[in-house]
PDB file of C-alpha atoms in Angstrom:
ATOM      1  CA  UNK A   1     122.761 149.172  36.453  1.00 60.00           C
ATOM      2  CA  UNK A   2     119.736 151.030  35.091  1.00 74.00           C
ATOM      3  CA  UNK A   3     119.092 154.571  36.291  1.00 84.00           C
ATOM      4  CA  UNK A   4     115.368 153.915  36.616  1.00 92.00           C
ATOM      5  CA  UNK A   5     113.649 151.189  38.596  1.00 95.00           C
ATOM      6  CA  UNK A   6     111.171 148.929  36.833  1.00 96.00           C
ATOM      7  CA  UNK A   7     107.914 147.798  38.407  1.00 97.00           C
ATOM      8  CA  UNK A   8     105.987 144.979  36.707  1.00 96.00           C
ATOM      9  CA  UNK A   9     102.217 144.944  37.220  1.00 96.00           C
ATOM     10  CA  UNK A  10      99.412 142.863  35.634  1.00 94.00           C
ATOM     11  CA  UNK A  11      97.951 144.123  32.372  1.00 91.00           C
ATOM     12  CA  UNK A  12      94.722 142.139  32.772  1.00 89.00           C
ATOM     13  CA  UNK A  13      92.667 140.587  35.518  1.00 88.00           C
ATOM     14  CA  UNK A  14      91.302 141.408  38.938  1.00 89.00           C
ATOM     15  CA  UNK A  15      94.531 142.968  40.260  1.00 93.00           C
ATOM     16  CA  UNK A  16      94.805 145.656  37.566  1.00 93.00           C
ATOM     17  CA  UNK A  17      92.413 148.323  38.853  1.00 94.00           C
ATOM     18  CA  UNK A  18      93.381 148.167  42.552  1.00 96.00           C
ATOM     19  CA  UNK A  19      97.071 148.177  41.615  1.00 96.00           C
ATOM     20  CA  UNK A  20      96.708 151.255  39.406  1.00 95.00           C
ATOM     21  CA  UNK A  21      94.664 152.986  42.113  1.00 95.00           C
ATOM     22  CA  UNK A  22      97.321 152.221  44.714  1.00 96.00           C
ATOM     23  CA  UNK A  23     100.156 153.584  42.573  1.00 96.00           C
ATOM     24  CA  UNK A  24      98.268 156.762  41.685  1.00 95.00           C
ATOM     25  CA  UNK A  25      97.215 157.271  45.310  1.00 95.00           C
ATOM     26  CA  UNK A  26     100.889 156.938  46.247  1.00 95.00           C
ATOM     27  CA  UNK A  27     101.519 160.013  44.115  1.00 94.00           C
ATOM     28  CA  UNK A  28     103.149 158.330  41.119  1.00 95.00           C
ATOM     29  CA  UNK A  29     102.248 160.223  37.953  1.00 94.00           C
ATOM     30  CA  UNK A  30     102.026 158.053  34.839  1.00 93.00           C
ATOM     31  CA  UNK A  31      99.613 157.202  32.046  1.00 89.00           C
ATOM     32  CA  UNK A  32      98.241 153.777  31.267  1.00 82.00           C
ATOM     33  CA  UNK A  33      97.111 152.764  27.800  1.00 71.00           C
ATOM     34  CA  UNK A  34      95.612 149.511  26.586  1.00 66.00           C
ATOM     35  CA  UNK A  35      98.409 148.945  24.085  1.00 65.00           C
ATOM     36  CA  UNK A  36     101.292 150.345  26.105  1.00 75.00           C
ATOM     37  CA  UNK A  37     103.829 147.913  27.556  1.00 89.00           C
ATOM     38  CA  UNK A  38     105.866 150.533  29.424  1.00 92.00           C
ATOM     39  CA  UNK A  39     104.784 153.745  31.105  1.00 93.00           C
ATOM     40  CA  UNK A  40     107.303 156.283  32.352  1.00 93.00           C
ATOM     41  CA  UNK A  41     106.586 157.751  35.788  1.00 95.00           C
ATOM     42  CA  UNK A  42     107.055 161.491  35.489  1.00 94.00           C
ATOM     43  CA  UNK A  43     107.857 162.350  39.096  1.00 93.00           C
ATOM     44  CA  UNK A  44     110.043 159.406  40.128  1.00 93.00           C
ATOM     45  CA  UNK A  45     112.807 157.361  38.521  1.00 93.00           C
ATOM     46  CA  UNK A  46     110.489 154.454  37.825  1.00 95.00           C
ATOM     47  CA  UNK A  47     109.053 152.719  34.771  1.00 95.00           C
ATOM     48  CA  UNK A  48     105.843 150.694  35.060  1.00 96.00           C
ATOM     49  CA  UNK A  49     105.764 147.522  32.945  1.00 95.00           C
ATOM     50  CA  UNK A  50     102.348 146.119  31.992  1.00 94.00           C
ATOM     51  CA  UNK A  51     102.787 142.374  31.524  1.00 93.00           C
ATOM     52  CA  UNK A  52     100.852 139.107  31.727  1.00 92.00           C
ATOM     53  CA  UNK A  53     100.091 138.126  35.306  1.00 90.00           C
ATOM     54  CA  UNK A  54     101.829 134.764  34.919  1.00 88.00           C
ATOM     55  CA  UNK A  55     105.012 136.462  33.610  1.00 94.00           C
ATOM     56  CA  UNK A  56     105.538 138.906  36.488  1.00 96.00           C
ATOM     57  CA  UNK A  57     107.388 136.490  38.761  1.00 96.00           C
ATOM     58  CA  UNK A  58     109.736 135.501  35.926  1.00 96.00           C
ATOM     59  CA  UNK A  59     110.349 139.157  35.006  1.00 96.00           C
ATOM     60  CA  UNK A  60     111.264 139.996  38.596  1.00 97.00           C
ATOM     61  CA  UNK A  61     113.268 136.830  39.151  1.00 96.00           C
ATOM     62  CA  UNK A  62     115.323 137.372  35.975  1.00 95.00           C
ATOM     63  CA  UNK A  63     115.968 141.040  36.764  1.00 94.00           C
ATOM     64  CA  UNK A  64     113.955 142.404  33.836  1.00 95.00           C
ATOM     65  CA  UNK A  65     111.926 144.180  36.541  1.00 96.00           C
ATOM     66  CA  UNK A  66     113.187 145.243  39.955  1.00 96.00           C
ATOM     67  CA  UNK A  67     109.771 145.054  41.623  1.00 97.00           C
ATOM     68  CA  UNK A  68     106.489 143.334  40.904  1.00 97.00           C
ATOM     69  CA  UNK A  69     102.895 143.034  42.041  1.00 97.00           C
ATOM     70  CA  UNK A  70     101.653 139.455  42.118  1.00 96.00           C
ATOM     71  CA  UNK A  71      99.581 137.042  44.172  1.00 95.00           C
ATOM     72  CA  UNK A  72     100.812 134.713  46.892  1.00 96.00           C
ATOM     73  CA  UNK A  73      99.183 131.835  45.023  1.00 95.00           C
ATOM     74  CA  UNK A  74     101.464 132.409  42.014  1.00 94.00           C
ATOM     75  CA  UNK A  75     104.569 132.716  44.191  1.00 95.00           C
ATOM     76  CA  UNK A  76     103.780 129.426  45.883  1.00 95.00           C
ATOM     77  CA  UNK A  77     102.907 127.715  42.593  1.00 95.00           C
ATOM     78  CA  UNK A  78     106.188 128.716  40.922  1.00 94.00           C
ATOM     79  CA  UNK A  79     108.285 128.164  44.031  1.00 93.00           C
ATOM     80  CA  UNK A  80     110.064 131.466  43.374  1.00 91.00           C
ATOM     81  CA  UNK A  81     112.095 132.747  46.320  1.00 91.00           C
ATOM     82  CA  UNK A  82     111.588 136.479  45.935  1.00 95.00           C
ATOM     83  CA  UNK A  83     111.687 138.937  48.844  1.00 95.00           C
ATOM     84  CA  UNK A  84     108.126 139.861  49.819  1.00 96.00           C
ATOM     85  CA  UNK A  85     108.231 143.536  50.724  1.00 96.00           C
ATOM     86  CA  UNK A  86     104.650 143.817  51.932  1.00 96.00           C
ATOM     87  CA  UNK A  87     101.059 142.733  51.500  1.00 96.00           C
ATOM     88  CA  UNK A  88      98.980 145.233  49.530  1.00 96.00           C
ATOM     89  CA  UNK A  89      95.578 144.908  51.145  1.00 93.00           C
ATOM     90  CA  UNK A  90      93.604 143.671  48.130  1.00 94.00           C
ATOM     91  CA  UNK A  91      93.170 140.617  45.941  1.00 94.00           C
ATOM     92  CA  UNK A  92      92.240 138.453  48.918  1.00 94.00           C
ATOM     93  CA  UNK A  93      91.142 134.988  47.897  1.00 94.00           C
ATOM     94  CA  UNK A  94      91.800 131.380  48.722  1.00 94.00           C
ATOM     95  CA  UNK A  95      92.781 128.281  46.826  1.00 95.00           C
ATOM     96  CA  UNK A  96      90.096 125.778  47.749  1.00 96.00           C
ATOM     97  CA  UNK A  97      89.215 122.188  47.021  1.00 96.00           C
ATOM     98  CA  UNK A  98      85.644 121.829  45.759  1.00 96.00           C
ATOM     99  CA  UNK A  99      83.327 119.070  44.580  1.00 96.00           C
ATOM    100  CA  UNK A 100      79.900 118.924  42.900  1.00 95.00           C
ATOM    101  CA  UNK A 101      77.091 119.877  45.256  1.00 95.00           C
ATOM    102  CA  UNK A 102      75.534 116.403  45.063  1.00 94.00           C
ATOM    103  CA  UNK A 103      78.848 114.553  45.600  1.00 94.00           C
ATOM    104  CA  UNK A 104      79.199 112.602  48.870  1.00 94.00           C
ATOM    105  CA  UNK A 105      82.643 113.964  49.768  1.00 94.00           C
ATOM    106  CA  UNK A 106      82.821 116.206  52.856  1.00 95.00           C
ATOM    107  CA  UNK A 107      86.592 116.617  53.383  1.00 95.00           C
ATOM    108  CA  UNK A 108      89.802 116.622  51.356  1.00 96.00           C
ATOM    109  CA  UNK A 109      90.773 113.283  52.913  1.00 96.00           C
ATOM    110  CA  UNK A 110      87.828 111.681  51.122  1.00 95.00           C
ATOM    111  CA  UNK A 111      89.329 112.622  47.756  1.00 96.00           C
ATOM    112  CA  UNK A 112      91.929 109.844  48.039  1.00 96.00           C
ATOM    113  CA  UNK A 113      92.085 107.860  44.802  1.00 95.00           C
ATOM    114  CA  UNK A 114      90.155 110.475  42.819  1.00 96.00           C
ATOM    115  CA  UNK A 115      91.088 112.949  40.083  1.00 96.00           C
ATOM    116  CA  UNK A 116      91.544 116.623  41.000  1.00 97.00           C
ATOM    117  CA  UNK A 117      91.698 119.250  38.249  1.00 96.00           C
ATOM    118  CA  UNK A 118      93.531 122.526  38.868  1.00 96.00           C
ATOM    119  CA  UNK A 119      95.483 125.370  37.299  1.00 94.00           C
ATOM    120  CA  UNK A 120      97.805 125.206  40.354  1.00 96.00           C
ATOM    121  CA  UNK A 121      99.206 121.663  39.995  1.00 96.00           C
ATOM    122  CA  UNK A 122     102.405 122.197  42.000  1.00 96.00           C
ATOM    123  CA  UNK A 123     100.580 123.711  44.962  1.00 97.00           C
ATOM    124  CA  UNK A 124      97.881 121.025  44.850  1.00 96.00           C
ATOM    125  CA  UNK A 125     100.405 118.176  44.689  1.00 96.00           C
ATOM    126  CA  UNK A 126     102.341 119.552  47.656  1.00 96.00           C
ATOM    127  CA  UNK A 127      99.131 120.039  49.649  1.00 96.00           C
ATOM    128  CA  UNK A 128      97.893 116.479  49.141  1.00 96.00           C
ATOM    129  CA  UNK A 129     101.370 114.941  49.491  1.00 96.00           C
ATOM    130  CA  UNK A 130     101.914 116.663  52.853  1.00 95.00           C
ATOM    131  CA  UNK A 131      98.677 115.079  54.064  1.00 95.00           C
ATOM    132  CA  UNK A 132      99.457 111.707  52.467  1.00 96.00           C
ATOM    133  CA  UNK A 133      96.302 111.855  50.363  1.00 96.00           C
ATOM    134  CA  UNK A 134      96.861 110.004  47.097  1.00 96.00           C
ATOM    135  CA  UNK A 135      95.073 111.874  44.320  1.00 96.00           C
ATOM    136  CA  UNK A 136      95.617 112.199  40.592  1.00 96.00           C
ATOM    137  CA  UNK A 137      96.271 115.900  39.970  1.00 96.00           C
ATOM    138  CA  UNK A 138      95.214 116.935  36.466  1.00 95.00           C
ATOM    139  CA  UNK A 139      96.685 120.209  35.231  1.00 95.00           C
ATOM    140  CA  UNK A 140      94.415 122.408  33.117  1.00 93.00           C
ATOM    141  CA  UNK A 141      94.942 126.034  32.169  1.00 86.00           C
ATOM    142  CA  UNK A 142      91.440 127.477  32.400  1.00 79.00           C
ATOM    143  CA  UNK A 143      87.760 126.917  33.196  1.00 84.00           C
ATOM    144  CA  UNK A 144      88.722 124.660  36.066  1.00 92.00           C
ATOM    145  CA  UNK A 145      85.219 124.774  37.534  1.00 92.00           C
ATOM    146  CA  UNK A 146      83.705 122.884  34.586  1.00 92.00           C
ATOM    147  CA  UNK A 147      86.064 119.890  34.903  1.00 92.00           C
ATOM    148  CA  UNK A 148      83.677 117.732  37.004  1.00 93.00           C
ATOM    149  CA  UNK A 149      80.766 118.454  34.661  1.00 92.00           C
ATOM    150  CA  UNK A 150      82.863 117.382  31.667  1.00 91.00           C
ATOM    151  CA  UNK A 151      83.995 114.211  33.406  1.00 92.00           C
ATOM    152  CA  UNK A 152      87.653 115.285  33.591  1.00 93.00           C
ATOM    153  CA  UNK A 153      87.832 115.033  37.383  1.00 94.00           C
ATOM    154  CA  UNK A 154      85.774 114.350  40.476  1.00 96.00           C
ATOM    155  CA  UNK A 155      87.045 117.472  42.277  1.00 96.00           C
ATOM    156  CA  UNK A 156      88.889 120.724  41.628  1.00 96.00           C
ATOM    157  CA  UNK A 157      91.337 123.034  43.363  1.00 96.00           C
ATOM    158  CA  UNK A 158      90.692 126.597  42.259  1.00 94.00           C
ATOM    159  CA  UNK A 159      90.836 130.214  43.399  1.00 92.00           C
ATOM    160  CA  UNK A 160      87.764 131.365  45.305  1.00 92.00           C
ATOM    161  CA  UNK A 161      86.949 134.916  46.381  1.00 87.00           C
ATOM    162  CA  UNK A 162      83.204 135.249  46.984  1.00 84.00           C
ATOM    163  CA  UNK A 163      82.317 131.663  46.097  1.00 83.00           C
ATOM    164  CA  UNK A 164      79.672 132.734  43.575  1.00 87.00           C
ATOM    165  CA  UNK A 165      81.469 131.031  40.664  1.00 86.00           C
ATOM    166  CA  UNK A 166      81.435 127.724  42.523  1.00 90.00           C
ATOM    167  CA  UNK A 167      77.711 128.042  43.197  1.00 91.00           C
ATOM    168  CA  UNK A 168      76.997 128.932  39.562  1.00 90.00           C
ATOM    169  CA  UNK A 169      78.771 125.769  38.466  1.00 90.00           C
ATOM    170  CA  UNK A 170      77.114 123.497  41.005  1.00 93.00           C
ATOM    171  CA  UNK A 171      80.150 123.157  43.256  1.00 94.00           C
ATOM    172  CA  UNK A 172      80.795 123.505  46.974  1.00 94.00           C
ATOM    173  CA  UNK A 173      84.110 123.903  48.858  1.00 95.00           C
ATOM    174  CA  UNK A 174      85.317 121.150  51.197  1.00 95.00           C
ATOM    175  CA  UNK A 175      88.677 122.553  52.314  1.00 94.00           C
ATOM    176  CA  UNK A 176      91.138 125.405  51.893  1.00 95.00           C
ATOM    177  CA  UNK A 177      94.530 124.777  50.320  1.00 95.00           C
ATOM    178  CA  UNK A 178      96.058 128.271  50.521  1.00 95.00           C
ATOM    179  CA  UNK A 179      95.214 131.853  51.515  1.00 95.00           C
ATOM    180  CA  UNK A 180      96.293 134.435  48.941  1.00 95.00           C
ATOM    181  CA  UNK A 181      96.397 138.190  48.368  1.00 96.00           C
ATOM    182  CA  UNK A 182      98.386 140.712  46.339  1.00 97.00           C
ATOM    183  CA  UNK A 183     101.961 141.321  47.464  1.00 97.00           C
ATOM    184  CA  UNK A 184     104.858 143.533  46.409  1.00 97.00           C
ATOM    185  CA  UNK A 185     107.957 141.481  45.603  1.00 97.00           C
ATOM    186  CA  UNK A 186     111.510 142.443  44.656  1.00 97.00           C
ATOM    187  CA  UNK A 187     114.364 141.059  42.631  1.00 96.00           C
ATOM    188  CA  UNK A 188     116.937 139.846  45.191  1.00 96.00           C
ATOM    189  CA  UNK A 189     119.821 141.747  43.554  1.00 95.00           C
ATOM    190  CA  UNK A 190     117.855 144.985  43.285  1.00 94.00           C
ATOM    191  CA  UNK A 191     116.737 144.539  46.879  1.00 94.00           C
ATOM    192  CA  UNK A 192     120.382 144.493  47.960  1.00 94.00           C
ATOM    193  CA  UNK A 193     122.043 146.898  45.546  1.00 94.00           C
ATOM    194  CA  UNK A 194     119.254 149.484  45.263  1.00 94.00           C
ATOM    195  CA  UNK A 195     117.922 149.252  48.781  1.00 94.00           C
ATOM    196  CA  UNK A 196     117.273 152.995  49.124  1.00 94.00           C
ATOM    197  CA  UNK A 197     115.322 153.247  45.868  1.00 94.00           C
ATOM    198  CA  UNK A 198     113.307 150.125  46.648  1.00 95.00           C
ATOM    199  CA  UNK A 199     112.621 151.422  50.158  1.00 95.00           C
ATOM    200  CA  UNK A 200     111.299 154.688  48.701  1.00 94.00           C
ATOM    201  CA  UNK A 201     108.706 152.838  46.610  1.00 95.00           C
ATOM    202  CA  UNK A 202     107.784 150.621  49.550  1.00 95.00           C
ATOM    203  CA  UNK A 203     107.339 153.685  51.785  1.00 95.00           C
ATOM    204  CA  UNK A 204     105.079 155.412  49.233  1.00 95.00           C
ATOM    205  CA  UNK A 205     102.875 152.356  48.955  1.00 96.00           C
ATOM    206  CA  UNK A 206     102.869 151.570  52.670  1.00 95.00           C
ATOM    207  CA  UNK A 207     101.822 155.138  53.508  1.00 95.00           C
ATOM    208  CA  UNK A 208      98.721 154.803  51.330  1.00 95.00           C
ATOM    209  CA  UNK A 209      97.795 151.376  52.696  1.00 94.00           C
ATOM    210  CA  UNK A 210      98.193 152.583  56.289  1.00 91.00           C
ATOM    211  CA  UNK A 211      95.965 155.601  55.587  1.00 93.00           C
ATOM    212  CA  UNK A 212      93.211 153.510  53.999  1.00 91.00           C
ATOM    213  CA  UNK A 213      92.542 151.832  57.301  1.00 88.00           C
ATOM    214  CA  UNK A 214      92.392 155.078  59.322  1.00 91.00           C
ATOM    215  CA  UNK A 215      90.203 158.143  59.737  1.00 92.00           C
ATOM    216  CA  UNK A 216      91.025 161.561  61.162  1.00 92.00           C
ATOM    217  CA  UNK A 217      88.659 162.735  63.923  1.00 93.00           C
ATOM    218  CA  UNK A 218      88.267 166.364  64.949  1.00 94.00           C
ATOM    219  CA  UNK A 219      85.919 167.438  67.747  1.00 93.00           C
ATOM    220  CA  UNK A 220      85.286 170.004  70.460  1.00 94.00           C
ATOM    221  CA  UNK A 221      84.851 168.842  74.037  1.00 93.00           C
ATOM    222  CA  UNK A 222      84.894 170.043  77.647  1.00 93.00           C
ATOM    223  CA  UNK A 223      88.430 169.925  79.050  1.00 92.00           C
ATOM    224  CA  UNK A 224      87.045 168.203  82.119  1.00 92.00           C
ATOM    225  CA  UNK A 225      86.057 165.191  79.984  1.00 91.00           C
ATOM    226  CA  UNK A 226      89.457 164.814  78.309  1.00 89.00           C
ATOM    227  CA  UNK A 227      90.465 161.718  80.256  1.00 87.00           C
ATOM    228  CA  UNK A 228      87.203 159.938  79.379  1.00 89.00           C
ATOM    229  CA  UNK A 229      87.477 160.830  75.694  1.00 89.00           C
ATOM    230  CA  UNK A 230      91.165 159.967  75.487  1.00 86.00           C
ATOM    231  CA  UNK A 231      90.410 156.461  76.784  1.00 86.00           C
ATOM    232  CA  UNK A 232      88.088 155.970  73.814  1.00 86.00           C
ATOM    233  CA  UNK A 233      90.643 156.947  71.163  1.00 84.00           C
ATOM    234  CA  UNK A 234      93.045 154.108  70.324  1.00 68.00           C
ATOM    235  CA  UNK A 235      94.975 156.223  67.809  1.00 58.00           C
ATOM    236  CA  UNK A 236      98.557 156.166  66.621  1.00 56.00           C
ATOM    237  CA  UNK A 237      99.700 158.303  69.537  1.00 65.00           C
ATOM    238  CA  UNK A 238      98.148 160.613  72.105  1.00 74.00           C
ATOM    239  CA  UNK A 239      95.506 162.901  70.556  1.00 82.00           C
ATOM    240  CA  UNK A 240      96.408 166.492  69.708  1.00 85.00           C
ATOM    241  CA  UNK A 241      94.825 169.131  71.978  1.00 88.00           C
ATOM    242  CA  UNK A 242      94.093 172.751  71.037  1.00 89.00           C
ATOM    243  CA  UNK A 243      92.658 175.304  73.527  1.00 89.00           C
ATOM    244  CA  UNK A 244      89.503 177.046  72.317  1.00 88.00           C
ATOM    245  CA  UNK A 245      88.356 180.626  72.900  1.00 85.00           C
ATOM    246  CA  UNK A 246      85.659 179.496  75.307  1.00 85.00           C
ATOM    247  CA  UNK A 247      86.993 178.664  78.767  1.00 86.00           C
ATOM    248  CA  UNK A 248      86.987 175.009  79.624  1.00 90.00           C
ATOM    249  CA  UNK A 249      86.677 173.867  76.004  1.00 93.00           C
ATOM    250  CA  UNK A 250      89.322 172.167  73.862  1.00 93.00           C
ATOM    251  CA  UNK A 251      89.624 170.793  70.326  1.00 94.00           C
ATOM    252  CA  UNK A 252      90.746 167.185  70.069  1.00 92.00           C
ATOM    253  CA  UNK A 253      92.316 165.698  66.934  1.00 92.00           C
ATOM    254  CA  UNK A 254      93.004 161.969  66.677  1.00 90.00           C
ATOM    255  CA  UNK A 255      93.627 159.192  64.176  1.00 90.00           C
ATOM    256  CA  UNK A 256      91.493 156.087  64.653  1.00 90.00           C
ATOM    257  CA  UNK A 257      90.763 152.862  62.790  1.00 89.00           C
ATOM    258  CA  UNK A 258      88.218 153.284  60.019  1.00 89.00           C
ATOM    259  CA  UNK A 259      86.200 150.317  61.254  1.00 89.00           C
ATOM    260  CA  UNK A 260      85.993 151.839  64.752  1.00 88.00           C
ATOM    261  CA  UNK A 261      84.457 155.176  63.762  1.00 90.00           C
ATOM    262  CA  UNK A 262      80.750 154.348  63.891  1.00 91.00           C
ATOM    263  CA  UNK A 263      81.091 152.636  67.224  1.00 91.00           C
ATOM    264  CA  UNK A 264      83.014 155.602  68.633  1.00 90.00           C
ATOM    265  CA  UNK A 265      80.718 158.440  67.571  1.00 94.00           C
ATOM    266  CA  UNK A 266      77.809 157.796  69.956  1.00 94.00           C
ATOM    267  CA  UNK A 267      80.227 157.236  72.854  1.00 92.00           C
ATOM    268  CA  UNK A 268      82.096 160.465  72.092  1.00 93.00           C
ATOM    269  CA  UNK A 269      78.850 162.427  71.935  1.00 94.00           C
ATOM    270  CA  UNK A 270      77.752 160.932  75.256  1.00 93.00           C
ATOM    271  CA  UNK A 271      81.056 162.118  76.755  1.00 92.00           C
ATOM    272  CA  UNK A 272      80.347 165.690  75.667  1.00 92.00           C
ATOM    273  CA  UNK A 273      82.099 165.861  72.285  1.00 92.00           C
ATOM    274  CA  UNK A 274      80.450 168.100  69.683  1.00 93.00           C
ATOM    275  CA  UNK A 275      81.136 169.324  66.152  1.00 93.00           C
ATOM    276  CA  UNK A 276      82.708 165.979  65.318  1.00 94.00           C
ATOM    277  CA  UNK A 277      84.342 165.773  61.893  1.00 95.00           C
ATOM    278  CA  UNK A 278      85.381 162.485  60.274  1.00 95.00           C
ATOM    279  CA  UNK A 279      87.964 163.041  57.542  1.00 95.00           C
ATOM    280  CA  UNK A 280      89.782 160.725  55.134  1.00 94.00           C
ATOM    281  CA  UNK A 281      93.565 160.460  55.353  1.00 93.00           C
ATOM    282  CA  UNK A 282      95.671 160.453  52.200  1.00 92.00           C
ATOM    283  CA  UNK A 283      98.904 158.965  53.572  1.00 92.00           C
ATOM    284  CA  UNK A 284     100.425 157.950  56.896  1.00 90.00           C
ATOM    285  CA  UNK A 285     104.196 157.643  57.263  1.00 86.00           C
ATOM    286  CA  UNK A 286     105.044 156.237  60.701  1.00 73.00           C
TER     287      UNK A 286
END
């Protein structure tokens, strides 16, 4: 057994930057270089492997890497049965069926008897087979969106995030095949035999993800309004209270959802809160 864990991450593509940001925010100190395949983490027994996105699942499955960052769409396409440790909060997209804008088809059922081009042939075949829709799935490796224009197929199944690529190529979606996002997966043997080490990495990452969705609120308020203010603060636990030098005044500290802050501020002020500070949180470990 190796002394150091290995984590495989993409070396190109849309998952690279958010993955690197997540690992650095988790406190892992390492350097990344364009031509480097392996980077040694200086403050943890971990090596980061920079590999092709399509190879990560194989690396983790074969035990070359103990952990990996990949997309749900690739897991489903390969059929790999790897433990999913957690979702990572980025890389959200969907695998969607789409047709030319001027095509008459309005639903996936109407594609029966037609050709469907995709870089996810296994997922597409399962999707249509489960719905008993007979289509001819054509596997292509890239530029899926141009297949109808080139006469290769009447429809496509491709990854969609904002939908702008479909619009640019004169396509419109008619149905979703799969929801996808980035996930952290583990080699089954490493998950069993190195459970503590794997759990440490998962905890580091989870603490950052939990903090990204929260803000730390600090405010002064009349003690008499505590009950009203406390009802407004759906934090992790009860807010922290600190007596102030002025009689009848307290400081209130609380953790709240980041998307709740702007709705809370006017209500808190109306309840008598003042000197309100909204601070970012680096990590939260439940």
